[in-house]
Amino acid sequence: MKIGIDMMGGDFAPKEILAGIQQYFEKGNAEIFMIGQEEVITPLLHHYMLPEGKTTLVHAPQVIDMHEHPTRALKEKPESSISTGFKLLATGAIDAFISAGNTGAMLVGSLYSLKPIEGVLRPTISTIIPKENGRTGLLLDVGLNSDCKPEQLNQFAVMGSVYAQQILGIESPRVGLLNIGEEEGKGNLLAQATYPLLSENKHINFIGNIEGRDILVDKADVIVCDGFTGNIILKLAESLFSITHRKNIEHEYFNLFNFENYGGTPVLGISKPVIIGHGISKGLAFMNMIVLAQKMIDKDVMQMMKAEVEA
Amino acid sequence: MKIGIDMMGGDFAPKEILAGIQQYFEKGNAEIFMIGQEEVITPLLHHYMLPEGKTTLVHAPQVIDMHEHPTRALKEKPESSISTGFKLLATGAIDAFISAGNTGAMLVGSLYSLKPIEGVLRPTISTIIPKENGRTGLLLDVGLNSDCKPEQLNQFAVMGSVYAQQILGIESPRVGLLNIGEEEGKGNLLAQATYPLLSENKHINFIGNIEGRDILVDKADVIVCDGFTGNIILKLAESLFSITHRKNIEHEYFNLFNFENYGGTPVLGISKPVIIGHGISKGLAFMNMIVLAQKMIDKDVMQMMKAEVEA
């Protein structure tokens, strides 16, 4: 198993990435392809204990900045670590690709360098949602698809269920449709049209509508919504961590809103695992992302999604 | 000035309503029309100190339950306190109407018994949003219009600005468009089409897009969005109060999420003030709603909205 990492992505690259790789090797044993500027990475290597023969440094002379325009950057910097990562992934030289760099470039790369899973209308990104009782759920889409069709939400429910089951370990995940009322027939046109599709979908465990007040309690394991709504919820939830931190409100509950702890988010619905990390990711987050990539490859989550979407 | 109150609406009716009226009269001096079942209210009156000649009891023998179907209930119970309130308001016998009863019935009554302000495409409801620094802003729509058109959001911005200025006392309120990116051109189709309208609108102080992370910080005074997104944010914010309460997290910041403190929310865009209270409203909330109604009449907020929307 070969996992590629962008060594130039994120606010603390490459040092924290190296720290994360080192941490990963305390237990893991995938081969790690470290993609980035040789002259930056090589001098640092002797500070870290990386096992002999398990890492490969792939030189990528260019770097895509956090604030560059994604499409333009990918086009103008074909030798960047992100472009190189996608090339290696597309050709099968690596089995998964991880980056905490330019999110837009990672999304564009995922959508255009890789094939979507056959039958998938639109790939999607999700976030872990912390529950009041300490359990975690999944919310999707969180920004890749700002306008959605009912059929897309129906597929998000399927892909989210596979992910929740295989990766989060939730048996028969409860799927909720985010809405502004409990009964069928409530909500905007999208929610009204999505409800019957979810209701008739035999591949998911649909429990009905979920309101705003239910997001943070343990009512559903997979919550589906359009990417506009989902992104606003995600960023609002993230802001709770910063606000409580600034106000010196110390309680373990708010640590659950430190989304850095969750590592990164995979792009679901494409043929190979791509994991996008927060810009502020540190060692632990990078280790978690490598573990996640390994799990996704091990369980062949992409293949399972394909089977569920097609069936 | 004559303000009508539904004495049968809310979990603590009519006692807490009477307590609120009594509290109001410590400073206020509008005439209060108490609408409800005479046989329930009269025996309680001697427990409260209400000034001579300032209250009128209007008998309404029927009661609309919290969980009744709004349209059906209004039709089948023409003698209910809510139906009676709207009749008095429509005919000019009272100048404002307040209820903490069936929210749906209050909305249906507002839309169908009263005229919308001339030129207003759709009335709207808003919520107060507590800011990190203790100031308050306005978010609208929060559920009356789950699917919106750009022109409607543009009017919400105008009505929200008048309200923020006149009622919240914010000079030149900053208007933000809730969106999933900072730059113009970001977002779903609605946000993309709304941005230029807000941008060109000379009646508001538009400051651009506002992301989910900006909602709880003091970035904008009036945040506009469709009622689907707004309702989910409101209910999510409300749940924070319950969750922190259940977890015994005591900090004054979370008291700001106790939406009961804000009294009630007015329906904006209709010709006369209607204020809808939380079902759990107590004395203080009722007093605040009466004060709000008085302020809206005093400042002739409806007329100002008319002027701004038309101009």
Coordinates of N, CA and C in Angstrom, one line a residue, chain B residues 76-166:
Chain B
E76 N -61.7 26.9 11.7 CA -62.6 26.3 12.6 C -62.9 27.0 13.9
K77 N -62.0 27.9 14.3 CA -62.1 28.6 15.6 C -62.1 30.1 15.4
P78 N -63.1 30.6 14.8 CA -63.2 32.1 14.5 C -63.3 32.9 15.8
E79 N -63.7 32.2 16.9 CA -63.9 32.9 18.2 C -62.6 32.7 19.1
S80 N -61.6 32.2 18.5 CA -60.4 32.0 19.3 C -59.7 33.3 19.6
S81 N -58.8 33.3 20.6 CA -58.1 34.5 20.9 C -57.2 35.0 19.8
I82 N -56.6 34.1 19.0 CA -55.8 34.5 17.9 C -56.6 35.1 16.8
S83 N -57.7 34.4 16.4 CA -58.6 34.9 15.4 C -59.1 36.3 15.8
T84 N -59.5 36.4 17.0 CA -60.1 37.7 17.5 C -59.0 38.8 17.5
G85 N -57.8 38.4 17.9 CA -56.7 39.4 17.8 C -56.5 40.0 16.4
F86 N -56.5 39.1 15.5 CA -56.3 39.6 14.1 C -57.5 40.4 13.6
K87 N -58.7 40.0 14.0 CA -59.8 40.8 13.6 C -59.7 42.2 14.2
L88 N -59.4 42.3 15.5 CA -59.3 43.6 16.1 C -58.2 44.4 15.4
L89 N -57.1 43.8 15.1 CA -56.0 44.5 14.4 C -56.3 44.9 13.0
A90 N -57.0 44.1 12.3 CA -57.4 44.4 10.9 C -58.3 45.6 10.9
T91 N -59.2 45.6 11.9 CA -60.2 46.7 11.9 C -59.7 48.0 12.5
G92 N -58.6 47.9 13.1 CA -58.0 49.1 13.7 C -58.4 49.3 15.2
A93 N -59.1 48.3 15.8 CA -59.5 48.4 17.2 C -58.2 48.3 18.1
I94 N -57.2 47.6 17.6 CA -55.9 47.6 18.3 C -54.8 48.0 17.3
D95 N -53.6 48.4 17.8 CA -52.6 48.9 16.9 C -51.4 47.8 16.7
A96 N -51.5 46.8 17.6 CA -50.4 45.8 17.5 C -51.0 44.5 18.2
F97 N -50.5 43.4 17.8 CA -51.0 42.1 18.4 C -49.8 41.2 18.7
I98 N -49.9 40.7 20.0 CA -48.9 39.8 20.5 C -49.4 38.5 20.9
S99 N -48.7 37.4 20.6 CA -49.1 36.1 21.1 C -47.9 35.2 21.2
A100 N -47.9 34.3 22.2 CA -46.9 33.3 22.4 C -47.6 31.9 22.1
G101 N -48.7 32.0 21.4 CA -49.4 30.7 21.0 C -48.9 30.1 19.8
N102 N -49.8 29.3 19.1 CA -49.5 28.6 17.9 C -48.8 29.5 16.9
T103 N -47.5 29.2 16.7 CA -46.7 30.1 15.8 C -47.2 30.0 14.3
G104 N -47.6 28.8 13.9 CA -48.1 28.7 12.5 C -49.4 29.6 12.3
A105 N -50.3 29.5 13.3 CA -51.5 30.3 13.2 C -51.2 31.8 13.2
M106 N -50.2 32.2 14.0 CA -49.8 33.6 14.0 C -49.3 34.0 12.7
L107 N -48.5 33.1 12.0 CA -47.9 33.5 10.7 C -49.0 33.5 9.7
V108 N -49.9 32.5 9.7 CA -51.0 32.5 8.7 C -51.9 33.7 8.9
G109 N -52.2 34.0 10.1 CA -53.0 35.2 10.4 C -52.4 36.5 9.9
S110 N -51.1 36.6 10.2 CA -50.3 37.8 9.7 C -50.4 37.9 8.2
L111 N -50.2 36.8 7.5 CA -50.2 36.9 6.0 C -51.5 37.1 5.4
Y112 N -52.6 36.5 6.1 CA -53.9 36.5 5.4 C -54.9 37.5 6.0
S113 N -54.7 37.9 7.2 CA -55.7 38.9 7.8 C -55.2 40.3 7.6
L114 N -53.9 40.4 7.4 CA -53.4 41.8 7.3 C -52.8 42.0 5.9
K115 N -52.7 43.2 5.5 CA -52.1 43.5 4.2 C -50.6 43.5 4.3
P116 N -49.9 43.0 3.3 CA -48.5 43.2 3.3 C -48.2 44.7 3.0
I117 N -47.1 45.2 3.4 CA -46.7 46.6 3.1 C -46.7 46.7 1.6
E118 N -47.2 47.8 1.0 CA -47.2 47.9 -0.4 C -45.8 47.8 -1.0
G119 N -45.6 47.0 -2.0 CA -44.3 46.8 -2.6 C -43.5 45.7 -2.0
V120 N -43.9 45.2 -0.8 CA -43.1 44.1 -0.2 C -43.6 42.7 -0.9
L121 N -42.6 42.0 -1.4 CA -42.9 40.8 -2.1 C -43.3 39.7 -1.1
R122 N -42.6 39.6 0.0 CA -42.9 38.6 1.0 C -42.5 39.1 2.4
P123 N -43.5 39.0 3.3 CA -43.1 39.3 4.7 C -42.0 38.3 5.2
T124 N -41.4 38.6 6.3 CA -40.3 37.8 6.8 C -40.3 37.8 8.3
I125 N -39.6 36.8 8.9 CA -39.4 36.9 10.3 C -37.9 36.8 10.6
S126 N -37.4 37.4 11.7 CA -36.0 37.5 11.9 C -35.7 36.9 13.3
T127 N -34.5 36.8 13.7 CA -34.1 36.5 15.0 C -33.0 37.4 15.4
I128 N -32.9 37.7 16.7 CA -31.7 38.4 17.3 C -30.6 37.4 17.3
I129 N -29.4 37.8 16.9 CA -28.2 36.9 17.0 C -27.3 37.5 18.0
P130 N -26.9 36.8 19.1 CA -26.0 37.3 20.0 C -24.5 37.3 19.5
K131 N -23.8 38.4 19.7 CA -22.4 38.4 19.2 C -21.5 38.1 20.4
E132 N -20.3 37.7 20.0 CA -19.2 37.4 20.9 C -19.0 38.5 21.9
N133 N -19.1 39.7 21.4 CA -18.8 40.9 22.2 C -20.0 41.4 23.0
G134 N -21.1 40.7 23.0 CA -22.2 41.1 23.8 C -23.2 41.9 23.0
R135 N -22.8 42.4 21.8 CA -23.8 43.2 21.0 C -24.7 42.2 20.3
T136 N -25.8 42.8 19.7 CA -26.7 41.9 19.0 C -26.9 42.3 17.6
G137 N -27.2 41.3 16.8 CA -27.5 41.6 15.4 C -28.8 40.9 15.0
L138 N -29.1 41.0 13.7 CA -30.4 40.5 13.2 C -30.1 39.5 12.1
L139 N -30.7 38.3 12.2 CA -30.6 37.3 11.1 C -32.0 37.2 10.5
L140 N -32.1 37.3 9.2 CA -33.4 37.0 8.5 C -33.2 36.5 7.1
D141 N -34.1 35.7 6.6 CA -35.3 35.1 7.2 C -35.0 33.9 8.0
V142 N -35.8 33.6 9.0 CA -35.5 32.4 9.8 C -36.6 31.4 9.7
G143 N -37.3 31.3 8.6 CA -38.2 30.2 8.4 C -39.5 30.5 7.7
L144 N -39.8 31.7 7.5 CA -41.1 32.0 6.8 C -41.1 31.7 5.3
N145 N -39.9 31.9 4.8 CA -39.7 31.7 3.3 C -38.5 30.8 3.1
S146 N -38.9 29.5 2.9 CA -37.8 28.5 2.8 C -37.1 28.5 1.5
D147 N -37.8 28.9 0.4 CA -37.2 29.2 -0.9 C -37.3 30.6 -1.2
C148 N -36.2 31.3 -1.5 CA -36.3 32.7 -1.7 C -35.8 33.1 -3.1
K149 N -36.2 34.3 -3.5 CA -35.7 34.9 -4.8 C -34.7 36.0 -4.3
P150 N -33.8 36.4 -5.2 CA -32.8 37.4 -4.9 C -33.5 38.7 -4.5
E151 N -34.6 39.1 -5.2 CA -35.3 40.3 -4.9 C -35.9 40.3 -3.5
Q152 N -36.3 39.1 -3.0 CA -36.8 39.0 -1.7 C -35.7 39.3 -0.6
L153 N -34.5 38.6 -0.9 CA -33.4 38.8 0.1 C -33.0 40.3 0.1
N154 N -33.1 41.0 -1.0 CA -32.8 42.4 -1.1 C -33.7 43.2 -0.3
Q155 N -35.0 42.8 -0.3 CA -36.0 43.5 0.6 C -35.8 43.2 2.1
F156 N -35.4 41.9 2.3 CA -35.1 41.5 3.7 C -34.0 42.4 4.3
A157 N -33.0 42.7 3.4 CA -31.9 43.6 3.8 C -32.4 45.0 4.2
V158 N -33.4 45.5 3.4 CA -33.9 46.8 3.7 C -34.7 46.8 5.0
M159 N -35.6 45.8 5.1 CA -36.5 45.8 6.3 C -35.7 45.5 7.5
G160 N -34.7 44.6 7.4 CA -33.8 44.3 8.5 C -33.0 45.6 9.0
S161 N -32.6 46.4 8.0 CA -31.8 47.6 8.3 C -32.7 48.6 9.1
V162 N -33.9 48.8 8.6 CA -34.8 49.7 9.3 C -35.1 49.2 10.7
Y163 N -35.3 47.9 10.9 CA -35.5 47.4 12.2 C -34.3 47.5 13.1
A164 N -33.1 47.2 12.6 CA -31.9 47.3 13.4 C -31.6 48.7 13.8
Q165 N -31.9 49.7 12.9 CA -31.7 51.1 13.2 C -32.7 51.6 14.2
Q166 N -34.0 51.4 13.9 CA -35.0 52.0 14.8 C -35.2 51.2 16.1

